[in-house]
Each structure stands twice: as structure tokens, then as C-alpha cells.
mmCIF file of C-alpha atoms in Angstrom:
data_model
loop_
_atom_site.group_PDB
_atom_site.id
_atom_site.type_symbol
_atom_site.label_atom_id
_atom_site.label_comp_id
_atom_site.label_asym_id
_atom_site.label_seq_id
_atom_site.Cartn_x
_atom_site.Cartn_y
_atom_site.Cartn_z
ATOM 1 C CA MET P 1043 74.060 62.087 79.057
ATOM 2 C CA MET P 1044 75.957 63.756 81.878
ATOM 3 C CA GLN P 1045 78.830 62.301 83.807
ATOM 4 C CA ARG P 1046 78.531 63.170 87.483
ATOM 5 C CA THR P 1047 81.700 64.424 89.102
ATOM 6 C CA MET P 1048 82.616 64.913 92.732
ATOM 7 C CA VAL P 1049 85.274 67.514 93.363
ATOM 8 C CA GLY P 1050 87.731 66.309 95.986
ATOM 9 C CA ALA P 1051 87.373 67.661 99.519
ATOM 10 C CA SER P 1052 89.680 70.545 100.310
ATOM 11 C CA VAL P 1053 91.075 71.554 103.664
ATOM 12 C CA LEU P 1054 89.726 74.807 105.032
ATOM 13 C CA VAL P 1055 91.914 75.602 108.021
ATOM 14 C CA ALA P 1056 89.649 78.179 109.641
ATOM 15 C CA ALA P 1057 90.173 80.457 112.591
ATOM 16 C CA VAL P 1058 87.602 78.489 114.563
ATOM 17 C CA LEU P 1059 87.177 79.306 118.238
ATOM 18 C CA ALA P 1060 89.264 82.474 118.065
ATOM 19 C CA ALA P 1061 92.032 81.120 115.867
ATOM 20 C CA ALA P 1062 92.404 77.883 117.819
ATOM 21 C CA GLY P 1063 93.514 76.128 114.638
ATOM 22 C CA PHE P 1064 90.823 73.497 114.381
ATOM 23 C CA ALA P 1065 90.491 71.934 110.936
ATOM 24 C CA THR P 1066 87.195 71.789 109.026
ATOM 25 C CA TRP P 1067 86.346 70.041 105.792
ATOM 26 C CA ARG P 1068 84.051 70.738 102.922
ATOM 27 C CA ALA P 1069 83.267 68.802 99.758
ATOM 28 C CA ALA P 1070 81.886 70.505 96.649
ATOM 29 C CA ALA P 1071 79.866 68.793 93.940
ATOM 30 C CA GLY P 1072 79.534 69.596 90.222
ATOM 31 C CA SER P 1073 79.090 67.961 86.833
ATOM 32 C CA ALA P 1074 81.032 67.533 83.604
ATOM 33 C CA GLU P 1075 80.066 66.508 80.113
ATOM 34 C CA ALA P 1076 80.233 62.803 79.380
ATOM 35 C CA GLY P 1077 83.361 61.838 77.561
ATOM 36 C CA ALA P 1078 85.558 64.359 79.364
ATOM 37 C CA PRO P 1079 88.971 62.906 80.163
ATOM 38 C CA SER P 1080 89.212 61.304 83.589
ATOM 39 C CA GLN P 1081 92.235 61.903 85.779
ATOM 40 C CA GLY P 1082 94.330 58.811 86.345
ATOM 41 C CA ALA P 1083 95.376 57.306 89.652
ATOM 42 C CA ALA P 1084 97.692 59.510 91.671
ATOM 43 C CA ALA P 1085 101.207 58.671 92.654
ATOM 44 C CA PRO P 1086 101.757 58.547 96.425
ATOM 45 C CA ALA P 1087 101.570 62.036 97.893
ATOM 46 C CA GLU P 1088 104.942 63.522 98.699
ATOM 47 C CA LEU P 1089 105.915 66.450 100.909
ATOM 48 C CA GLY P 1090 107.324 69.439 99.086
ATOM 49 C CA THR P 1091 110.256 71.321 100.600
ATOM 50 C CA SER P 1092 110.366 74.602 98.726
ATOM 51 C CA GLY P 1093 109.977 77.600 100.998
ATOM 52 C CA ASP P 1094 110.214 75.606 104.216
ATOM 53 C CA ALA P 1095 111.541 77.635 107.117
ATOM 54 C CA PRO P 1096 114.498 75.959 108.870
ATOM 55 C CA ASN P 1097 112.584 75.792 112.151
ATOM 56 C CA ALA P 1098 109.316 74.512 110.682
ATOM 57 C CA ALA P 1099 110.221 70.840 110.282
ATOM 58 C CA ALA P 1100 108.484 69.953 113.571
ATOM 59 C CA ARG P 1101 106.089 71.581 115.999
ATOM 60 C CA GLU P 1102 105.205 70.758 119.569
ATOM 61 C CA VAL P 1103 101.586 69.720 120.000
ATOM 62 C CA PRO P 1104 99.849 71.974 122.551
ATOM 63 C CA ALA P 1105 99.194 70.074 125.775
ATOM 64 C CA ALA P 1106 95.474 70.856 125.797
ATOM 65 C CA LEU P 1107 95.008 69.585 122.258
ATOM 66 C CA LEU P 1108 97.124 66.488 122.911
ATOM 67 C CA GLU P 1109 94.937 65.720 125.930
ATOM 68 C CA ARG P 1110 91.798 65.859 123.787
ATOM 69 C CA LEU P 1111 93.293 63.805 120.991
ATOM 70 C CA ARG P 1112 94.397 61.102 123.396
ATOM 71 C CA ALA P 1113 90.771 60.701 124.403
ATOM 72 C CA SER P 1114 89.350 60.432 120.895
ATOM 73 C CA ALA P 1115 91.881 59.994 118.098
ATOM 74 C CA ASP P 1116 92.526 56.884 116.008
ATOM 75 C CA ALA P 1117 95.267 54.577 117.309
ATOM 76 C CA THR P 1118 97.413 55.298 114.243
ATOM 77 C CA VAL P 1119 97.217 59.028 114.917
ATOM 78 C CA LEU P 1120 97.935 58.551 118.617
ATOM 79 C CA ALA P 1121 101.072 56.567 117.821
ATOM 80 C CA MET P 1122 102.216 59.352 115.508
ATOM 81 C CA LEU P 1123 101.699 62.046 118.154
ATOM 82 C CA ALA P 1124 102.812 60.004 121.173
ATOM 83 C CA ASP P 1125 106.043 61.998 121.521
ATOM 84 C CA GLY P 1126 104.104 65.283 121.737
ATOM 85 C CA VAL P 1127 105.622 66.558 118.500
ATOM 86 C CA VAL P 1128 104.240 66.580 114.951
ATOM 87 C CA THR P 1129 106.551 66.805 111.947
ATOM 88 C CA ARG P 1130 105.966 67.868 108.367
ATOM 89 C CA ASP P 1131 106.687 64.307 107.255
ATOM 90 C CA GLU P 1132 104.042 63.003 109.681
ATOM 91 C CA VAL P 1133 101.466 65.404 108.223
ATOM 92 C CA ALA P 1134 102.389 64.210 104.733
ATOM 93 C CA GLY P 1135 102.150 60.591 105.884
ATOM 94 C CA ALA P 1136 98.713 61.190 107.379
ATOM 95 C CA PHE P 1137 97.578 62.796 104.121
ATOM 96 C CA ALA P 1138 98.853 59.812 102.133
ATOM 97 C CA ALA P 1139 97.091 57.419 104.537
ATOM 98 C CA ALA P 1140 93.764 59.223 104.092
ATOM 99 C CA ASP P 1141 94.246 59.271 100.313
ATOM 100 C CA ALA P 1142 95.009 55.529 100.266
ATOM 101 C CA CYS P 1143 91.973 54.879 102.474
ATOM 102 C CA THR P 1144 89.754 56.736 99.992
ATOM 103 C CA ARG P 1145 91.194 54.861 97.025
ATOM 104 C CA ALA P 1146 90.646 51.534 98.763
ATOM 105 C CA ALA P 1147 87.005 52.486 99.329
ATOM 106 C CA ALA P 1148 86.639 53.489 95.665
ATOM 107 C CA ALA P 1149 88.110 50.178 94.556
ATOM 108 C CA GLU P 1150 85.658 48.315 96.765
ATOM 109 C CA VAL P 1151 82.651 50.265 95.484
ATOM 110 C CA GLY P 1152 83.792 50.062 91.858
ATOM 111 C CA GLY P 1153 83.086 52.327 88.919
ATOM 112 C CA VAL P 1154 84.713 55.415 90.456
ATOM 113 C CA THR P 1155 87.865 57.097 89.135
ATOM 114 C CA ILE P 1156 89.926 59.290 91.481
ATOM 115 C CA GLY P 1157 92.389 61.860 90.220
ATOM 116 C CA PRO P 1158 95.777 62.856 91.616
ATOM 117 C CA ALA P 1159 96.113 64.170 95.148
ATOM 118 C CA THR P 1160 98.208 67.259 95.832
ATOM 119 C CA PHE P 1161 100.129 67.960 99.015
ATOM 120 C CA THR P 1162 103.042 70.395 98.973
ATOM 121 C CA ASP P 1163 102.950 72.206 102.302
ATOM 122 C CA PRO P 1164 100.898 71.651 105.495
ATOM 123 C CA ASP P 1165 100.595 75.439 105.757
ATOM 124 C CA GLY P 1166 99.630 75.808 102.098
ATOM 125 C CA ALA P 1167 97.779 74.011 99.346
ATOM 126 C CA ILE P 1168 96.275 70.618 100.129
ATOM 127 C CA GLY P 1169 93.927 68.897 97.696
ATOM 128 C CA PHE P 1170 92.555 65.376 97.570
ATOM 129 C CA GLY P 1171 91.876 63.950 94.128
ATOM 130 C CA GLY P 1172 88.528 64.586 92.476
ATOM 131 C CA ALA P 1173 86.331 61.572 91.792
ATOM 132 C CA SER P 1174 84.173 60.857 88.768
ATOM 133 C CA SER P 1175 81.625 58.191 87.967
ATOM 134 C CA ALA P 1176 78.493 57.610 85.895
ATOM 135 C CA SER P 1177 76.804 56.465 89.120
ATOM 136 C CA LYS P 1178 75.660 59.020 91.669
ATOM 137 C CA GLU P 1179 75.159 56.226 94.198
ATOM 138 C CA ALA P 1180 78.769 55.111 93.798
ATOM 139 C CA LEU P 1181 80.011 58.708 94.161
ATOM 140 C CA ASP P 1182 77.917 59.218 97.274
ATOM 141 C CA ARG P 1183 79.326 56.075 98.861
ATOM 142 C CA VAL P 1184 82.913 56.983 98.012
ATOM 143 C CA GLY P 1185 82.349 60.575 99.126
ATOM 144 C CA ALA P 1186 81.106 59.435 102.521
ATOM 145 C CA ALA P 1187 84.033 57.046 102.857
ATOM 146 C CA HIS P 1188 86.453 59.813 101.876
ATOM 147 C CA LEU P 1189 85.184 62.172 104.567
ATOM 148 C CA ALA P 1190 85.460 59.390 107.138
ATOM 149 C CA CYS P 1191 89.029 58.602 106.029
ATOM 150 C CA VAL P 1192 90.057 62.255 106.263
ATOM 151 C CA GLU P 1193 88.414 62.770 109.633
ATOM 152 C CA ARG P 1194 89.996 59.647 111.106
ATOM 153 C CA LEU P 1195 93.486 59.699 109.626
ATOM 154 C CA PHE P 1196 94.358 63.232 108.536
ATOM 155 C CA SER P 1197 92.288 65.893 110.283
ATOM 156 C CA PRO P 1198 93.709 65.343 113.805
ATOM 157 C CA VAL P 1199 97.305 65.420 112.536
ATOM 158 C CA LEU P 1200 96.763 68.595 110.529
ATOM 159 C CA GLU P 1201 94.974 70.084 113.537
ATOM 160 C CA ALA P 1202 97.997 69.285 115.699
ATOM 161 C CA TRP P 1203 100.306 70.938 113.146
ATOM 162 C CA GLN P 1204 98.193 74.072 112.697
ATOM 163 C CA ALA P 1205 97.374 74.493 116.385
ATOM 164 C CA GLY P 1206 100.890 75.214 117.660
ATOM 165 C CA PRO P 1207 101.269 78.794 116.399
ATOM 166 C CA ALA P 1208 97.649 79.655 117.214
ATOM 167 C CA TYR P 1209 97.921 78.342 120.765
ATOM 168 C CA ALA P 1210 101.202 80.174 121.311
ATOM 169 C CA ALA P 1211 99.564 83.428 120.219
ATOM 170 C CA ASN P 1212 96.375 82.964 122.239
ATOM 171 C CA GLN P 1213 97.196 80.909 125.352
ATOM 172 C CA ALA P 1214 97.933 83.892 127.609
ATOM 173 C CA GLY P 1215 94.502 85.354 126.870
ATOM 174 C CA TRP P 1216 92.848 81.959 127.293
ATOM 175 C CA ASP P 1217 94.532 81.623 130.688
ATOM 176 C CA ARG P 1218 93.103 84.992 131.769
ATOM 177 C CA MET P 1219 89.675 83.839 130.617
ATOM 178 C CA ALA P 1220 90.035 80.543 132.505
ATOM 179 C CA GLU P 1221 91.032 82.371 135.707
ATOM 180 C CA CYS P 1222 88.071 84.737 135.346
ATOM 181 C CA LEU P 1223 85.631 81.859 134.852
ATOM 182 C CA ALA P 1224 87.155 79.958 137.770
ATOM 183 C CA ALA P 1225 86.580 83.003 139.989
ATOM 184 C CA LYS P 1226 82.901 82.795 139.005
ATOM 185 C CA GLY P 1227 82.768 79.164 140.113
ATOM 186 C CA TYR P 1228 83.352 77.291 136.876
ATOM 187 C CA PRO P 1229 85.820 74.336 136.778
ATOM 188 C CA THR P 1230 88.307 76.006 134.440
ATOM 189 C CA ARG P 1231 92.058 76.303 134.861
ATOM 190 C CA PRO P 1232 95.037 77.844 133.062
ATOM 191 C CA GLY P 1233 96.332 75.685 130.240
ATOM 192 C CA MET P 1234 92.878 74.931 128.836
ATOM 193 C CA ASP P 1235 91.976 75.831 125.283
ATOM 194 C CA LEU P 1236 88.645 77.354 124.298
ATOM 195 C CA ARG P 1237 87.002 74.024 123.530
ATOM 196 C CA GLN P 1238 87.935 72.645 126.939
ATOM 197 C CA MET P 1239 86.652 75.794 128.637
ATOM 198 C CA ALA P 1240 83.375 75.582 126.724
ATOM 199 C CA GLU P 1241 82.941 71.978 127.870
ATOM 200 C CA ALA P 1242 83.800 72.905 131.463
ATOM 201 C CA VAL P 1243 81.381 75.842 131.527
ATOM 202 C CA GLY P 1244 78.545 73.965 129.835
ATOM 203 C CA THR P 1245 75.610 75.236 127.819
ATOM 204 C CA GLY P 1246 73.639 76.586 130.763
ATOM 205 C CA ALA P 1247 76.104 79.292 131.784
ATOM 206 C CA PRO P 1248 74.775 82.872 131.765
ATOM 207 C CA ALA P 1249 75.956 84.688 128.644
ATOM 208 C CA SER P 1250 76.981 87.631 130.826
ATOM 209 C CA ASP P 1251 79.565 85.489 132.652
ATOM 210 C CA VAL P 1252 81.186 84.370 129.417
ATOM 211 C CA ALA P 1253 81.073 87.858 127.904
ATOM 212 C CA ALA P 1254 82.677 89.390 130.986
ATOM 213 C CA CYS P 1255 85.498 86.885 130.989
ATOM 214 C CA GLN P 1256 86.037 87.286 127.260
ATOM 215 C CA ALA P 1257 86.452 91.012 127.855
ATOM 216 C CA ALA P 1258 88.853 90.348 130.725
ATOM 217 C CA ALA P 1259 90.906 88.066 128.487
ATOM 218 C CA ARG P 1260 91.414 90.862 125.973
ATOM 219 C CA GLN P 1261 92.946 93.222 128.556
#
């Protein structure tokens, strides 16, 4: 008899939309022999401090991203980012909230064991605890709840943290692209990020317009 195991979702901070810093998530699935030791409940996640740069305790949330989050983010996240700044402790708190949300869902479903969660650095390793159960149905339910918890409580905060450096490096080029598109009649303006420009341009825009403005942005 095999014991089904769900490996905890890991954060893959990808260079999505030209290094805009948007967070994506992926869960992997596997199996382990029955009788293998299960990991116990994790202690509350804590923020590590080793290697922290003196100026990395807080980052300003880019205005374009803050505007989007205000239109869609959970009230808890909005309260955290209301001052326009995200701190390392706030990222750790959001991680702990998502972890607690997952564990509450597992307790409600029953029959699912979740291992320790690991959070040491918002720019480094982040790992939610793996889950194991004899019931695939229970794992599926907890897995779906976990992804919802992460998306609602943690992803926007991590996105806000990761976006600052990427926006600083790319905003000048994005502004050139926005000005180029505006000259072609699209409702874009400096200060937009790529996602906002894509929404402003729409799906029916000629590819040649976008390509030309992308080239102009690189100059």
C-alpha cells in the first residue's frame, strides 16, 4: 500500500513580463512508501536575519503595483501595504498567515499531516510544509485550499517586496514604451507597468505597434 504525499508549494519568483517581479506558484506531487515517518506540525514561521543588507529591511511598493493591488487584494493585505511600504517582517507575517490558513484547512478536512514550513529570507528560500495523507481526496482538498491561502494572503505581499528592484531597473524603459504607444493612440502613460500597458492596449492591437514600441523602449 502506498501513502500519497503532496510536496508543499514552492515560490518561483520568475522574471515575468520582462522582470516585473510578479510571483507565480507551482505545486509538485509525488509518493512515498507507507510507514515513512511523517513530519510533525511546524512552529510558527520566523524571519531569518543572516545576510540581510542594512537597507533591505523595507522597500517602497511601486505606485503602479500598489494601484493594482488596491483594486484586487485581500483586505488584510491592503492594510499591510496601506503605507506604500513593505517590510521584511510583513512578508514573514504574510507567509505565516498563509501557512496558518493551510493548516486550518487541513484540520477541517482531517487525515492530513503537514510538515514544517521554512522561511528565512524573502529574497531566498521559501518553502511551505509538505502534506501527507492516505486519502488522495483529502490531499486534493487541502492542496486546493493551500493554493487559495497563498494566493490571497502571501502572493501579493511577496510580489510587492520583489517588485521594487525590478521596477526601479525597468521603469525608464517602460515609460519610453508607454510614450511610444500613446503616440500611436493607445491610452498609456508614463508610470505604468507592463501589465497596465497590456490592459490599456488590449488584445486587438497590431503586433507591429507593440513590437515597434518595445524596440523604442530598448534604445
